[in-house]
């Protein structure tokens, strides 16, 4: 966890993707002064939802986060959300995780004053199960999953400035621990990747299943 008078946040990001459907879930806790709250955010290709709860609903034990009846961790996800405009329930089971062997922050992990620190808990694992959101069922059979974490005081002020598709769904993001900012995320959108060195293209491909996050419209 992160502590301090300036406010802090801690959260995980889970992405589950089949050939036809994409679901991302973000459980988090955030504190400003003495005010602590927690939240669950859910993102699909069609819509996003944010559910805010009192801080005492949040529990973390090792690699498991509990928010009320909802559970998140290395074994999978259990959703039991009933809030205005959102009913989400179901279970997803994860296969063996694939963590990376080094810090994704690289040498930046040694800098003490960064606003946000990022971690990768699993680059790829299998996902099995079903989740029903407002009457629509998301089916995952031998699907793929991804798991990352973020902690700190605030998200960085700026993101990238080239947007391929303006279909991002609004998410809440922390500023000094308070969830007062709005960013946008595409859970599955079109993206072009090119890896070049010394003017030579080593790899190039296009996908319509990329995740893409940005702060502002161009």
GROMACS .gro file of C-alpha atoms in nm:
model
  218
    1UNK     CA    1   0.000   0.000   0.000
    2UNK     CA    2   0.091   0.368  -0.021
    3UNK     CA    3   0.052   0.604   0.271
    4UNK     CA    4   0.094   0.974   0.329
    5UNK     CA    5  -0.098   1.294   0.395
    6UNK     CA    6  -0.110   1.387   0.025
    7UNK     CA    7  -0.353   1.107  -0.059
    8UNK     CA    8  -0.294   0.773  -0.228
    9UNK     CA    9  -0.458   0.498  -0.432
   10UNK     CA   10  -0.401   0.128  -0.496
   11UNK     CA   11  -0.573  -0.082  -0.760
   12UNK     CA   12  -0.561  -0.377  -0.997
   13UNK     CA   13  -0.663  -0.398  -1.363
   14UNK     CA   14  -0.792  -0.729  -1.503
   15UNK     CA   15  -0.858  -0.779  -1.874
   16UNK     CA   16  -1.038  -1.089  -1.999
   17UNK     CA   17  -1.074  -1.144  -2.372
   18UNK     CA   18  -1.231  -1.412  -2.589
   19UNK     CA   19  -1.253  -1.415  -2.968
   20UNK     CA   20  -1.581  -1.224  -2.949
   21UNK     CA   21  -1.600  -1.039  -2.616
   22UNK     CA   22  -1.384  -0.824  -2.390
   23UNK     CA   23  -1.428  -0.741  -2.024
   24UNK     CA   24  -1.204  -0.532  -1.798
   25UNK     CA   25  -1.249  -0.490  -1.422
   26UNK     CA   26  -1.070  -0.249  -1.187
   27UNK     CA   27  -1.100  -0.288  -0.808
   28UNK     CA   28  -0.932  -0.006  -0.616
   29UNK     CA   29  -0.903   0.178  -0.284
   30UNK     CA   30  -0.827   0.551  -0.257
   31UNK     CA   31  -0.774   0.792   0.030
   32UNK     CA   32  -0.763   1.169   0.066
   33UNK     CA   33  -0.689   1.293   0.417
   34UNK     CA   34  -0.905   1.083   0.647
   35UNK     CA   35  -1.159   1.000   0.378
   36UNK     CA   36  -1.114   0.650   0.238
   37UNK     CA   37  -1.334   0.502  -0.034
   38UNK     CA   38  -1.312   0.207  -0.270
   39UNK     CA   39  -1.454   0.134  -0.611
   40UNK     CA   40  -1.519  -0.127  -0.877
   41UNK     CA   41  -1.506  -0.018  -1.240
   42UNK     CA   42  -1.624  -0.240  -1.526
   43UNK     CA   43  -1.548  -0.175  -1.893
   44UNK     CA   44  -1.680  -0.349  -2.205
   45UNK     CA   45  -1.670  -0.249  -2.571
   46UNK     CA   46  -2.016  -0.096  -2.528
   47UNK     CA   47  -2.010   0.081  -2.193
   48UNK     CA   48  -1.834   0.147  -1.863
   49UNK     CA   49  -1.961   0.165  -1.506
   50UNK     CA   50  -1.818   0.292  -1.178
   51UNK     CA   51  -1.949   0.175  -0.843
   52UNK     CA   52  -1.826   0.363  -0.535
   53UNK     CA   53  -1.835   0.208  -0.189
   54UNK     CA   54  -1.723   0.305   0.162
   55UNK     CA   55  -1.361   0.233   0.246
   56UNK     CA   56  -1.447  -0.031   0.505
   57UNK     CA   57  -1.581  -0.254   0.226
   58UNK     CA   58  -1.224  -0.300   0.100
   59UNK     CA   59  -1.001  -0.581   0.225
   60UNK     CA   60  -0.669  -0.707   0.094
   61UNK     CA   61  -0.504  -1.029   0.201
   62UNK     CA   62  -0.193  -1.120   0.006
   63UNK     CA   63  -0.292  -1.142  -0.359
   64UNK     CA   64  -0.665  -1.124  -0.294
   65UNK     CA   65  -0.879  -0.810  -0.285
   66UNK     CA   66  -1.230  -0.820  -0.143
   67UNK     CA   67  -1.483  -0.542  -0.190
   68UNK     CA   68  -1.805  -0.649  -0.025
   69UNK     CA   69  -1.903  -0.982  -0.181
   70UNK     CA   70  -1.669  -0.931  -0.477
   71UNK     CA   71  -1.334  -1.112  -0.492
   72UNK     CA   72  -1.030  -1.052  -0.712
   73UNK     CA   73  -0.702  -1.240  -0.715
   74UNK     CA   74  -0.468  -1.491  -0.874
   75UNK     CA   75  -0.734  -1.764  -0.881
   76UNK     CA   76  -0.991  -1.547  -1.058
   77UNK     CA   77  -1.276  -1.302  -1.013
   78UNK     CA   78  -1.615  -1.324  -0.846
   79UNK     CA   79  -1.855  -1.039  -0.924
   80UNK     CA   80  -2.164  -0.967  -0.717
   81UNK     CA   81  -2.246  -0.604  -0.791
   82UNK     CA   82  -2.594  -0.460  -0.750
   83UNK     CA   83  -2.601  -0.082  -0.784
   84UNK     CA   84  -2.813   0.180  -0.965
   85UNK     CA   85  -2.774   0.113  -1.336
   86UNK     CA   86  -2.559  -0.197  -1.291
   87UNK     CA   87  -2.610  -0.559  -1.199
   88UNK     CA   88  -2.304  -0.776  -1.257
   89UNK     CA   89  -2.263  -1.130  -1.132
   90UNK     CA   90  -2.056  -1.433  -1.220
   91UNK     CA   91  -1.726  -1.614  -1.172
   92UNK     CA   92  -1.411  -1.630  -1.379
   93UNK     CA   93  -1.136  -1.882  -1.308
   94UNK     CA   94  -0.774  -1.810  -1.400
   95UNK     CA   95  -0.516  -2.063  -1.511
   96UNK     CA   96  -0.145  -2.040  -1.418
   97UNK     CA   97  -0.018  -1.683  -1.425
   98UNK     CA   98   0.269  -1.560  -1.643
   99UNK     CA   99   0.449  -1.281  -1.454
  100UNK     CA  100   0.747  -1.107  -1.607
  101UNK     CA  101   1.092  -1.164  -1.453
  102UNK     CA  102   1.175  -0.798  -1.398
  103UNK     CA  103   1.010  -0.472  -1.293
  104UNK     CA  104   0.815  -0.312  -1.578
  105UNK     CA  105   0.927   0.024  -1.436
  106UNK     CA  106   1.290  -0.048  -1.520
  107UNK     CA  107   1.530   0.212  -1.378
  108UNK     CA  108   1.234   0.440  -1.300
  109UNK     CA  109   1.152   0.211  -1.006
  110UNK     CA  110   1.447   0.375  -0.826
  111UNK     CA  111   1.298   0.727  -0.849
  112UNK     CA  112   1.127   0.808  -0.517
  113UNK     CA  113   0.893   1.093  -0.618
  114UNK     CA  114   0.695   0.940  -0.906
  115UNK     CA  115   0.319   0.996  -0.895
  116UNK     CA  116   0.236   0.640  -0.999
  117UNK     CA  117   0.408   0.301  -0.997
  118UNK     CA  118   0.306   0.026  -1.231
  119UNK     CA  119   0.342  -0.351  -1.200
  120UNK     CA  120   0.263  -0.654  -1.418
  121UNK     CA  121   0.127  -0.954  -1.228
  122UNK     CA  122   0.049  -1.168  -1.533
  123UNK     CA  123   0.105  -1.104  -1.900
  124UNK     CA  124  -0.111  -1.398  -2.006
  125UNK     CA  125  -0.326  -1.664  -1.843
  126UNK     CA  126  -0.635  -1.862  -1.937
  127UNK     CA  127  -0.982  -1.747  -1.832
  128UNK     CA  128  -1.283  -1.975  -1.787
  129UNK     CA  129  -1.632  -1.880  -1.677
  130UNK     CA  130  -1.928  -1.650  -1.738
  131UNK     CA  131  -2.027  -1.303  -1.620
  132UNK     CA  132  -2.372  -1.152  -1.667
  133UNK     CA  133  -2.390  -0.772  -1.687
  134UNK     CA  134  -2.732  -0.606  -1.705
  135UNK     CA  135  -2.881  -0.910  -1.875
  136UNK     CA  136  -2.597  -0.971  -2.123
  137UNK     CA  137  -2.373  -1.274  -2.067
  138UNK     CA  138  -2.001  -1.268  -2.133
  139UNK     CA  139  -1.868  -1.616  -2.209
  140UNK     CA  140  -1.503  -1.707  -2.159
  141UNK     CA  141  -1.380  -2.053  -2.257
  142UNK     CA  142  -1.005  -2.096  -2.290
  143UNK     CA  143  -0.994  -1.717  -2.322
  144UNK     CA  144  -0.695  -1.499  -2.239
  145UNK     CA  145  -0.636  -1.278  -1.938
  146UNK     CA  146  -0.402  -1.000  -1.829
  147UNK     CA  147  -0.340  -0.855  -1.480
  148UNK     CA  148  -0.162  -0.536  -1.378
  149UNK     CA  149  -0.141  -0.311  -1.074
  150UNK     CA  150  -0.104   0.062  -1.004
  151UNK     CA  151  -0.032   0.252  -0.685
  152UNK     CA  152   0.070   0.603  -0.592
  153UNK     CA  153  -0.085   0.948  -0.558
  154UNK     CA  154  -0.208   1.039  -0.907
  155UNK     CA  155  -0.213   0.916  -1.265
  156UNK     CA  156   0.034   1.099  -1.493
  157UNK     CA  157  -0.095   1.432  -1.617
  158UNK     CA  158  -0.075   1.353  -1.989
  159UNK     CA  159  -0.111   1.049  -2.210
  160UNK     CA  160  -0.034   0.997  -2.581
  161UNK     CA  161  -0.176   1.243  -2.836
  162UNK     CA  162  -0.273   1.027  -3.135
  163UNK     CA  163  -0.615   0.859  -3.118
  164UNK     CA  164  -0.713   0.605  -3.382
  165UNK     CA  165  -1.071   0.553  -3.266
  166UNK     CA  166  -1.275   0.792  -3.052
  167UNK     CA  167  -1.474   0.520  -2.879
  168UNK     CA  168  -1.316   0.529  -2.533
  169UNK     CA  169  -1.542   0.479  -2.233
  170UNK     CA  170  -1.504   0.715  -1.934
  171UNK     CA  171  -1.324   0.592  -1.624
  172UNK     CA  172  -1.251   0.760  -1.293
  173UNK     CA  173  -0.882   0.821  -1.215
  174UNK     CA  174  -0.700   0.946  -0.903
  175UNK     CA  175  -0.559   1.291  -0.841
  176UNK     CA  176  -0.375   1.297  -0.506
  177UNK     CA  177  -0.579   0.996  -0.403
  178UNK     CA  178  -0.915   1.150  -0.487
  179UNK     CA  179  -1.106   0.998  -0.781
  180UNK     CA  180  -1.184   1.334  -0.942
  181UNK     CA  181  -1.034   1.293  -1.290
  182UNK     CA  182  -1.187   1.135  -1.598
  183UNK     CA  183  -0.982   0.935  -1.846
  184UNK     CA  184  -1.105   0.719  -2.133
  185UNK     CA  185  -1.034   0.359  -2.220
  186UNK     CA  186  -1.102   0.134  -2.515
  187UNK     CA  187  -1.111  -0.222  -2.385
  188UNK     CA  188  -1.079  -0.355  -2.743
  189UNK     CA  189  -1.001  -0.121  -3.031
  190UNK     CA  190  -0.800  -0.101  -3.355
  191UNK     CA  191  -0.428  -0.037  -3.322
  192UNK     CA  192  -0.124  -0.059  -3.546
  193UNK     CA  193   0.210  -0.172  -3.400
  194UNK     CA  194   0.549  -0.121  -3.566
  195UNK     CA  195   0.884  -0.219  -3.418
  196UNK     CA  196   1.175  -0.051  -3.594
  197UNK     CA  197   1.550  -0.026  -3.545
  198UNK     CA  198   1.796   0.177  -3.752
  199UNK     CA  199   1.528   0.251  -4.010
  200UNK     CA  200   1.436  -0.115  -4.057
  201UNK     CA  201   1.095  -0.258  -3.962
  202UNK     CA  202   1.134  -0.580  -3.762
  203UNK     CA  203   0.766  -0.644  -3.696
  204UNK     CA  204   0.441  -0.478  -3.803
  205UNK     CA  205   0.083  -0.585  -3.745
  206UNK     CA  206  -0.266  -0.449  -3.689
  207UNK     CA  207  -0.525  -0.572  -3.439
  208UNK     CA  208  -0.878  -0.479  -3.339
  209UNK     CA  209  -0.834  -0.616  -2.983
  210UNK     CA  210  -0.593  -0.363  -2.833
  211UNK     CA  211  -0.644  -0.175  -2.507
  212UNK     CA  212  -0.595   0.198  -2.543
  213UNK     CA  213  -0.615   0.456  -2.263
  214UNK     CA  214  -0.604   0.833  -2.293
  215UNK     CA  215  -0.693   1.138  -2.087
  216UNK     CA  216  -0.835   1.395  -2.324
  217UNK     CA  217  -0.989   1.434  -2.668
  218UNK     CA  218  -0.772   1.579  -2.945
   0.00000   0.00000   0.00000
